[in-house]
Short mmCIF file of C-alpha atoms and ligand atoms in Angstrom, two decimals:
data_model
loop_
_atom_site.label_atom_id
_atom_site.label_comp_id
_atom_site.label_asym_id
_atom_site.label_seq_id
_atom_site.Cartn_x
_atom_site.Cartn_y
_atom_site.Cartn_z
CA MET A 1 0.00 0.00 0.00
CA PRO A 2 1.48 3.43 -0.90
CA ASP A 3 2.38 5.58 2.09
CA VAL A 4 -0.08 8.26 1.17
CA GLU A 5 -2.94 5.84 1.65
CA LYS A 6 -1.62 4.67 5.03
CA ARG A 7 -1.52 8.19 6.45
CA PRO A 8 -5.26 8.63 7.01
CA VAL A 9 -5.20 5.50 9.21
CA ILE A 10 -2.02 6.36 11.10
CA LEU A 11 -2.93 9.97 11.83
CA PRO A 12 -6.16 9.27 13.71
CA LEU A 13 -4.37 6.52 15.64
CA LEU A 14 -1.63 8.93 16.67
CA ALA A 15 -4.21 11.53 17.63
CA LEU A 16 -5.98 8.91 19.73
CA LEU A 17 -2.72 7.99 21.49
CA VAL A 18 -2.04 11.66 22.30
CA LEU A 19 -5.55 12.02 23.68
CA ILE A 20 -5.20 8.90 25.83
CA LEU A 21 -1.84 10.06 27.20
CA ALA A 22 -3.15 13.55 27.88
CA GLY A 23 -6.05 12.07 29.80
CA LEU A 24 -3.92 9.86 32.02
CA PRO A 25 -3.74 10.84 35.67
CA ALA A 26 -0.48 12.50 36.61
CA GLY A 27 0.05 9.82 39.28
CA ALA A 28 0.69 10.39 42.95
CA GLN A 29 2.47 13.70 42.29
CA THR A 30 0.77 15.67 45.03
CA LEU A 31 1.49 13.20 47.84
CA LYS A 32 5.12 13.05 46.75
CA ALA A 33 5.39 16.84 46.71
CA VAL A 34 3.67 17.18 50.10
CA LYS A 35 5.98 14.58 51.68
CA GLU A 36 9.08 16.25 50.23
CA ARG A 37 7.92 19.68 51.38
CA GLY A 38 7.08 18.33 54.82
CA THR A 39 3.85 20.32 55.05
CA LEU A 40 0.39 20.28 53.50
CA ASN A 41 -0.69 23.50 51.78
CA CYS A 42 -4.32 24.08 52.61
CA GLY A 43 -6.54 26.87 51.25
CA VAL A 44 -9.06 28.24 53.76
CA SER A 45 -11.38 31.25 54.07
CA GLN A 46 -10.05 34.59 55.20
CA GLY A 47 -11.83 34.37 58.50
CA LEU A 48 -15.11 32.59 59.03
CA LEU A 49 -15.87 31.83 62.67
CA GLY A 50 -16.32 28.11 63.30
CA PHE A 51 -14.92 27.13 59.89
CA SER A 52 -11.54 28.82 59.56
CA SER A 53 -10.33 31.73 61.60
CA MET A 54 -7.36 32.70 63.76
CA ASP A 55 -7.74 32.23 67.50
CA ASP A 56 -6.24 34.57 70.11
CA LYS A 57 -2.95 32.63 69.94
CA ASN A 58 -2.73 33.26 66.17
CA ARG A 59 -3.51 29.64 65.47
CA TRP A 60 -5.87 28.62 62.66
CA THR A 61 -8.95 26.94 64.05
CA GLY A 62 -12.30 25.64 62.80
CA PHE A 63 -14.16 22.88 61.02
CA ASP A 64 -12.49 23.37 57.59
CA VAL A 65 -9.12 23.78 59.30
CA ASP A 66 -9.57 20.48 61.14
CA ILE A 67 -10.22 18.62 57.87
CA CYS A 68 -6.76 19.74 56.70
CA ARG A 69 -5.21 18.88 60.06
CA ALA A 70 -6.74 15.39 59.71
CA VAL A 71 -5.14 14.98 56.27
CA ALA A 72 -1.78 16.16 57.66
CA ALA A 73 -2.09 13.74 60.59
CA ALA A 74 -2.93 10.88 58.19
CA ILE A 75 0.18 11.68 56.11
CA PHE A 76 2.73 12.78 58.71
CA GLY A 77 1.25 11.61 61.99
CA ASP A 78 1.35 15.30 62.93
CA PRO A 79 -1.66 17.65 62.58
CA ALA A 80 0.63 20.68 62.84
CA LYS A 81 2.24 20.02 59.47
CA VAL A 82 -0.16 22.26 57.57
CA THR A 83 0.43 25.68 56.06
CA PHE A 84 -2.84 27.58 55.78
CA LEU A 85 -3.41 30.01 52.95
CA PRO A 86 -6.37 32.36 53.38
CA LEU A 87 -8.17 32.82 50.06
CA ASP A 88 -11.04 35.04 49.00
CA THR A 89 -13.93 33.64 46.99
CA SER A 90 -12.56 34.56 43.57
CA ALA A 91 -8.99 33.34 44.22
CA ARG A 92 -9.84 29.97 45.75
CA PHE A 93 -10.09 27.68 42.69
CA ALA A 94 -7.22 29.38 40.86
CA ALA A 95 -5.02 28.71 43.91
CA LEU A 96 -5.74 25.02 43.53
CA GLN A 97 -5.15 25.01 39.77
CA SER A 98 -1.85 26.86 40.08
CA ASN A 99 -0.51 24.45 42.74
CA GLN A 100 -0.50 27.10 45.46
CA VAL A 101 -2.53 24.73 47.61
CA ASP A 102 -2.85 20.93 47.67
CA VAL A 103 -6.35 21.00 49.01
CA LEU A 104 -9.04 23.63 49.32
CA SER A 105 -11.07 23.36 52.52
CA ARG A 106 -13.00 26.58 52.38
CA ASN A 107 -16.80 26.52 52.70
CA SER A 108 -17.01 25.83 48.98
CA THR A 109 -20.09 24.40 47.34
CA TRP A 110 -19.80 21.34 45.16
CA THR A 111 -21.40 22.30 41.85
CA MET A 112 -21.31 20.82 38.37
CA SER A 113 -19.50 23.68 36.64
CA ARG A 114 -16.78 23.87 39.28
CA GLU A 115 -15.89 20.31 38.28
CA SER A 116 -16.65 20.49 34.55
CA ALA A 117 -15.06 23.89 33.87
CA LEU A 118 -12.64 24.74 36.70
CA GLY A 119 -10.52 21.58 36.77
CA VAL A 120 -11.24 20.77 40.41
CA MET A 121 -12.94 17.82 42.07
CA PHE A 122 -14.83 17.69 45.35
CA VAL A 123 -13.86 14.69 47.44
CA GLY A 124 -17.14 14.49 49.33
CA VAL A 125 -19.50 16.57 51.43
CA SER A 126 -18.09 17.63 54.77
CA TYR A 127 -21.02 19.94 55.57
CA TYR A 128 -24.52 19.96 54.07
CA ASP A 129 -25.55 23.59 53.96
CA GLY A 130 -28.11 25.80 52.20
CA GLN A 131 -28.56 29.50 51.56
CA GLY A 132 -30.55 31.66 53.94
CA PHE A 133 -31.40 35.26 54.81
CA LEU A 134 -30.59 37.29 57.90
CA LEU A 135 -32.34 40.55 58.74
CA ARG A 136 -33.25 42.88 61.58
CA ARG A 137 -36.03 41.72 63.92
CA GLU A 138 -37.44 45.26 63.79
CA ALA A 139 -38.28 44.71 60.08
CA LYS A 140 -41.07 42.39 61.33
CA ILE A 141 -40.61 40.05 58.37
CA ASP A 142 -40.88 36.35 59.00
CA THR A 143 -40.78 34.84 55.54
CA ALA A 144 -38.46 35.34 52.58
CA LEU A 145 -41.49 35.89 50.35
CA GLU A 146 -41.89 39.32 51.99
CA LEU A 147 -38.49 40.53 50.78
CA ASP A 148 -39.87 42.29 47.66
CA GLY A 149 -37.89 45.44 46.88
CA LYS A 150 -35.27 44.89 49.59
CA THR A 151 -31.55 45.61 49.28
CA VAL A 152 -29.52 42.48 49.90
CA CYS A 153 -25.81 42.28 50.72
CA THR A 154 -23.87 39.37 49.31
CA GLN A 155 -20.46 38.31 48.06
CA THR A 156 -19.11 38.21 44.51
CA GLY A 157 -17.93 34.97 42.92
CA THR A 158 -20.22 32.80 45.02
CA THR A 159 -23.12 30.47 44.40
CA THR A 160 -24.91 32.77 46.87
CA GLN A 161 -25.09 35.63 44.40
CA LEU A 162 -26.49 33.39 41.65
CA ASN A 163 -29.13 31.76 43.89
CA LEU A 164 -30.21 35.16 45.16
CA THR A 165 -31.17 36.48 41.72
CA ASP A 166 -32.81 33.14 40.82
CA TYR A 167 -34.95 33.20 43.95
CA PHE A 168 -36.16 36.77 43.53
CA ARG A 169 -36.85 36.20 39.83
CA ALA A 170 -38.73 32.95 40.49
CA ASN A 171 -40.94 34.73 43.03
CA ALA A 172 -41.41 37.87 40.88
CA MET A 173 -39.86 40.14 43.54
CA ALA A 174 -37.80 43.27 42.90
CA LEU A 175 -34.21 43.04 44.14
CA LYS A 176 -31.36 45.43 44.79
CA VAL A 177 -28.01 43.69 45.26
CA LEU A 178 -24.92 45.06 46.95
CA ALA A 179 -22.09 42.60 46.22
CA PHE A 180 -18.72 42.76 47.98
CA ALA A 181 -15.42 40.95 47.56
CA THR A 182 -15.18 39.69 51.15
CA ALA A 183 -17.58 38.46 53.80
CA GLU A 184 -16.30 41.15 56.16
CA GLU A 185 -17.27 43.93 53.75
CA SER A 186 -20.79 42.56 53.25
CA ARG A 187 -21.28 42.12 56.99
CA LYS A 188 -20.06 45.67 57.64
CA ALA A 189 -22.35 47.09 54.97
CA TYR A 190 -25.29 45.26 56.54
CA ASP A 191 -24.34 46.41 60.04
CA GLU A 192 -24.15 49.97 58.75
CA ARG A 193 -27.66 49.57 57.30
CA LYS A 194 -26.55 49.92 53.70
CA CYS A 195 -28.68 46.85 53.03
CA ASP A 196 -31.80 45.39 54.64
CA VAL A 197 -30.79 41.76 54.35
CA LEU A 198 -27.60 39.69 54.46
CA THR A 199 -27.56 36.44 52.52
CA SER A 200 -25.09 33.53 52.53
CA ASP A 201 -24.87 29.87 53.47
CA VAL A 202 -26.87 29.44 56.71
CA SER A 203 -23.79 28.28 58.64
CA GLN A 204 -22.10 31.55 57.71
CA LEU A 205 -25.10 33.58 58.81
CA TYR A 206 -24.74 32.01 62.27
CA ALA A 207 -21.07 32.98 62.25
CA GLU A 208 -21.56 36.50 60.89
CA ARG A 209 -24.41 37.25 63.30
CA LEU A 210 -22.03 36.85 66.24
CA LYS A 211 -19.87 39.63 64.79
CA LEU A 212 -22.68 42.18 64.35
CA SER A 213 -22.89 45.05 66.83
CA ALA A 214 -26.09 43.65 68.42
CA PRO A 215 -26.29 39.94 67.47
CA ASP A 216 -29.61 39.31 69.25
CA SER A 217 -31.49 41.87 67.21
CA HIS A 218 -31.17 39.85 63.98
CA LEU A 219 -32.93 36.70 62.91
CA ILE A 220 -32.41 34.07 60.24
CA LEU A 221 -35.52 33.43 58.16
CA PRO A 222 -36.77 29.82 57.99
CA GLU A 223 -36.43 29.46 54.19
CA VAL A 224 -33.38 27.64 52.86
CA ILE A 225 -33.35 28.50 49.16
CA SER A 226 -30.59 26.27 47.78
CA LYS A 227 -28.49 23.17 48.23
CA GLU A 228 -24.95 24.05 49.32
CA PRO A 229 -23.04 20.80 49.76
CA LEU A 230 -19.71 22.08 51.09
CA GLY A 231 -16.59 19.98 50.88
CA PRO A 232 -12.85 19.81 50.33
CA ALA A 233 -11.68 20.04 46.73
CA VAL A 234 -8.51 18.95 44.95
CA ARG A 235 -7.04 19.47 41.46
CA GLN A 236 -8.13 17.09 38.75
CA GLY A 237 -5.54 14.67 37.37
CA ASP A 238 -4.14 13.09 40.52
CA ASP A 239 -6.47 10.27 41.45
CA PRO A 240 -4.32 8.84 44.27
CA TRP A 241 -4.35 12.25 45.98
CA PHE A 242 -8.09 12.58 45.46
CA ASN A 243 -8.50 9.16 47.12
CA LEU A 244 -6.30 10.10 50.05
CA VAL A 245 -8.25 13.27 50.88
CA ARG A 246 -11.61 11.60 50.18
CA TRP A 247 -10.89 8.62 52.43
CA THR A 248 -9.51 10.78 55.21
CA LEU A 249 -12.84 12.61 55.28
CA TYR A 250 -14.73 9.30 55.14
CA SER A 251 -12.60 7.83 57.90
CA LEU A 252 -13.70 10.66 60.21
CA ILE A 253 -17.37 9.98 59.43
CA ASN A 254 -16.93 6.21 59.74
CA ALA A 255 -15.14 6.71 63.06
CA GLU A 256 -18.17 8.52 64.45
CA GLU A 257 -20.48 5.78 63.21
CA LEU A 258 -18.30 3.13 64.85
CA GLY A 259 -18.03 5.06 68.12
CA VAL A 260 -14.29 5.63 67.66
CA LYS A 261 -13.25 8.90 69.35
CA SER A 262 -9.98 10.74 69.90
CA ALA A 263 -10.01 9.91 73.63
CA THR A 264 -10.71 6.20 73.03
CA ILE A 265 -8.55 5.60 69.98
CA ASP A 266 -6.13 3.41 71.92
CA ASP A 267 -9.01 1.14 73.01
CA ALA A 268 -10.23 1.01 69.41
CA VAL A 269 -6.87 -0.40 68.36
CA GLN A 270 -7.60 -3.35 70.72
CA SER A 271 -11.15 -3.82 69.41
CA PRO A 272 -12.26 -7.23 68.06
CA ASN A 273 -14.87 -5.52 65.78
CA PRO A 274 -13.67 -6.09 62.16
CA ASN A 275 -15.09 -2.73 60.98
CA ILE A 276 -13.11 -0.92 63.65
CA ARG A 277 -10.02 -3.03 63.01
CA ARG A 278 -10.03 -2.13 59.30
CA LEU A 279 -10.54 1.55 60.12
CA VAL A 280 -7.72 1.80 62.64
CA GLY A 281 -5.37 -0.39 60.62
CA THR A 282 -5.09 -3.49 62.78
CA GLU A 283 -6.54 -5.46 59.87
CA GLY A 284 -6.00 -5.08 56.11
CA GLU A 285 -3.68 -2.92 54.03
CA PHE A 286 -5.87 0.14 53.59
CA GLY A 287 -3.31 2.72 54.66
CA GLU A 288 -0.63 1.22 52.43
CA GLN A 289 -3.02 1.37 49.47
CA LEU A 290 -3.17 5.14 49.95
CA GLY A 291 0.62 5.43 50.20
CA LEU A 292 0.36 5.97 53.97
CA ALA A 293 1.01 4.12 57.21
CA LYS A 294 -1.35 1.37 58.39
CA ASP A 295 -2.81 3.55 61.12
CA TRP A 296 -3.47 6.62 58.90
CA ALA A 297 -7.12 6.92 60.00
CA ALA A 298 -6.31 6.36 63.68
CA ARG A 299 -3.76 9.17 63.41
CA ALA A 300 -6.39 11.50 61.95
CA VAL A 301 -8.97 10.70 64.63
CA ARG A 302 -6.41 10.92 67.44
CA ALA A 303 -5.42 14.38 66.22
CA VAL A 304 -8.78 16.05 65.60
CA GLY A 305 -11.47 13.62 66.74
CA ASN A 306 -14.15 11.92 64.65
CA TYR A 307 -16.60 13.84 62.45
CA GLY A 308 -19.06 14.41 65.32
CA GLU A 309 -16.32 15.69 67.62
CA ILE A 310 -15.09 18.07 64.92
CA TYR A 311 -18.63 19.31 64.32
CA GLU A 312 -19.60 19.85 67.96
CA ARG A 313 -16.32 21.52 68.91
CA ASN A 314 -16.29 24.01 66.05
CA VAL A 315 -19.86 24.75 65.03
CA GLY A 316 -22.12 22.65 67.25
CA ARG A 317 -23.13 22.58 70.90
CA GLN A 318 -19.65 23.20 72.31
CA SER A 319 -19.16 26.27 70.13
CA ARG A 320 -20.56 29.79 70.18
CA LEU A 321 -22.36 29.08 66.90
CA SER A 322 -24.40 26.22 68.34
CA ILE A 323 -25.76 25.05 64.96
CA PRO A 324 -27.97 21.96 65.31
CA ARG A 325 -26.59 18.88 63.51
CA GLY A 326 -29.63 18.74 61.16
CA LEU A 327 -28.66 17.20 57.80
CA ASN A 328 -25.14 16.72 59.14
CA ALA A 329 -26.20 14.09 61.64
CA LEU A 330 -25.21 10.57 60.63
CA TRP A 331 -27.64 8.64 58.44
CA THR A 332 -28.21 6.36 61.46
CA GLN A 333 -29.39 9.37 63.48
CA GLY A 334 -31.78 11.10 61.10
CA GLY A 335 -29.21 13.01 59.03
CA ILE A 336 -27.61 12.31 55.67
CA GLN A 337 -23.91 12.03 56.56
CA TYR A 338 -23.00 8.63 55.17
CA ALA A 339 -19.53 7.30 54.37
CA PRO A 340 -18.82 4.21 52.26
CA PRO A 341 -17.16 1.40 54.21
CA VAL A 342 -13.44 0.72 54.66
CA ARG A 343 -13.32 -2.66 52.93
N1 LIG B 401 -20.64 28.19 49.52
C1 LIG B 401 -20.67 29.32 48.63
C2 LIG B 401 -20.31 30.62 49.33
C3 LIG B 401 -18.91 30.59 49.85
C4 LIG B 401 -18.34 31.91 50.34
O1 LIG B 401 -17.20 32.20 50.04
N2 LIG B 401 -19.07 32.68 51.10
C5 LIG B 401 -18.59 33.91 51.66
C6 LIG B 401 -19.70 34.58 52.41
S1 LIG B 401 -21.16 34.76 51.43
C7 LIG B 401 -17.43 33.61 52.59
O2 LIG B 401 -17.29 32.58 53.12
N3 LIG B 401 -16.54 34.48 52.86
C8 LIG B 401 -15.47 34.21 53.79
C9 LIG B 401 -14.27 34.97 53.42
O3 LIG B 401 -14.35 35.82 52.52
O4 LIG B 401 -13.23 34.70 54.00
C10 LIG B 401 -19.74 29.08 47.46
O5 LIG B 401 -19.01 28.10 47.46
O6 LIG B 401 -19.74 29.89 46.53
#
């Protein structure tokens, strides 16, 4: 066969090969880089009480912070080996894409376009949230359907802003939006009465309310107008890293379900229960399969507690926010937190 006739067959084959190679995962690059660096780079919010903020000793603290500490503990056996990078809403996904952070744990909603267009992947849902409205009690409004014509403060580059316009349009209500770059600016504008209403994920409204000049004079309306499944995200293209972060989160949820706590982790290691044994690494090779030590999950739970402990300490009953568990209770307790098994 003359060469010229072969070419049409060879060219598509070559193109196919290039496509296959381009689509291959980069391999465990991130874990290797993190181990070499000796610290996990974790993107968090710039200061959201209960989720990620600095305490009075200049130490990062909160629910999202603890997820990163758990990953660091699983990798290094040391929850302190994390470098936190505060990111605003518009910088957060770019920071992941440009390798500035290894994981983003920053009250970010898992949406389709963030995965299909931004090159990131959510490893799971760490906190089931939804969008709500906060306003002054003196406004005497008790349903969101009475918000016609109100000025609402929100933040740019968020799902919040998009849901807000959808909701007002769907209910044929007039809307004035004041959108700011940071949560602090929108809260300040609301406190200074530049807007009638503050909108964001309900968990954030709880947090922001505590920072207002008179927290008790504001209420959160009962309507939750969107689904905001919040969770840690990683870059696409490194499946082993995705698995590591995903299964660290799941190990915290499974630990709660199995009654494994930070204070009792040493008893759990002695447990005859096969589910507990697989979780804490006394049975199976689950840690090794992630490129970690056998007791990776036990290290995470010892460092920050199980999912329930993390929740209660940061945003639940033991915290100033005191947010009921609601959807974030385990599936065995009326919620929807459910982790696949370690098997
Ligand atoms: N979950 C929503 C909203 C996330 C978000 O960034 N919310 C603002 C408040 S509306 C925030 O957390 N700001 C904290 C900060 O700027 O540090 C999303 O992923 O778009």
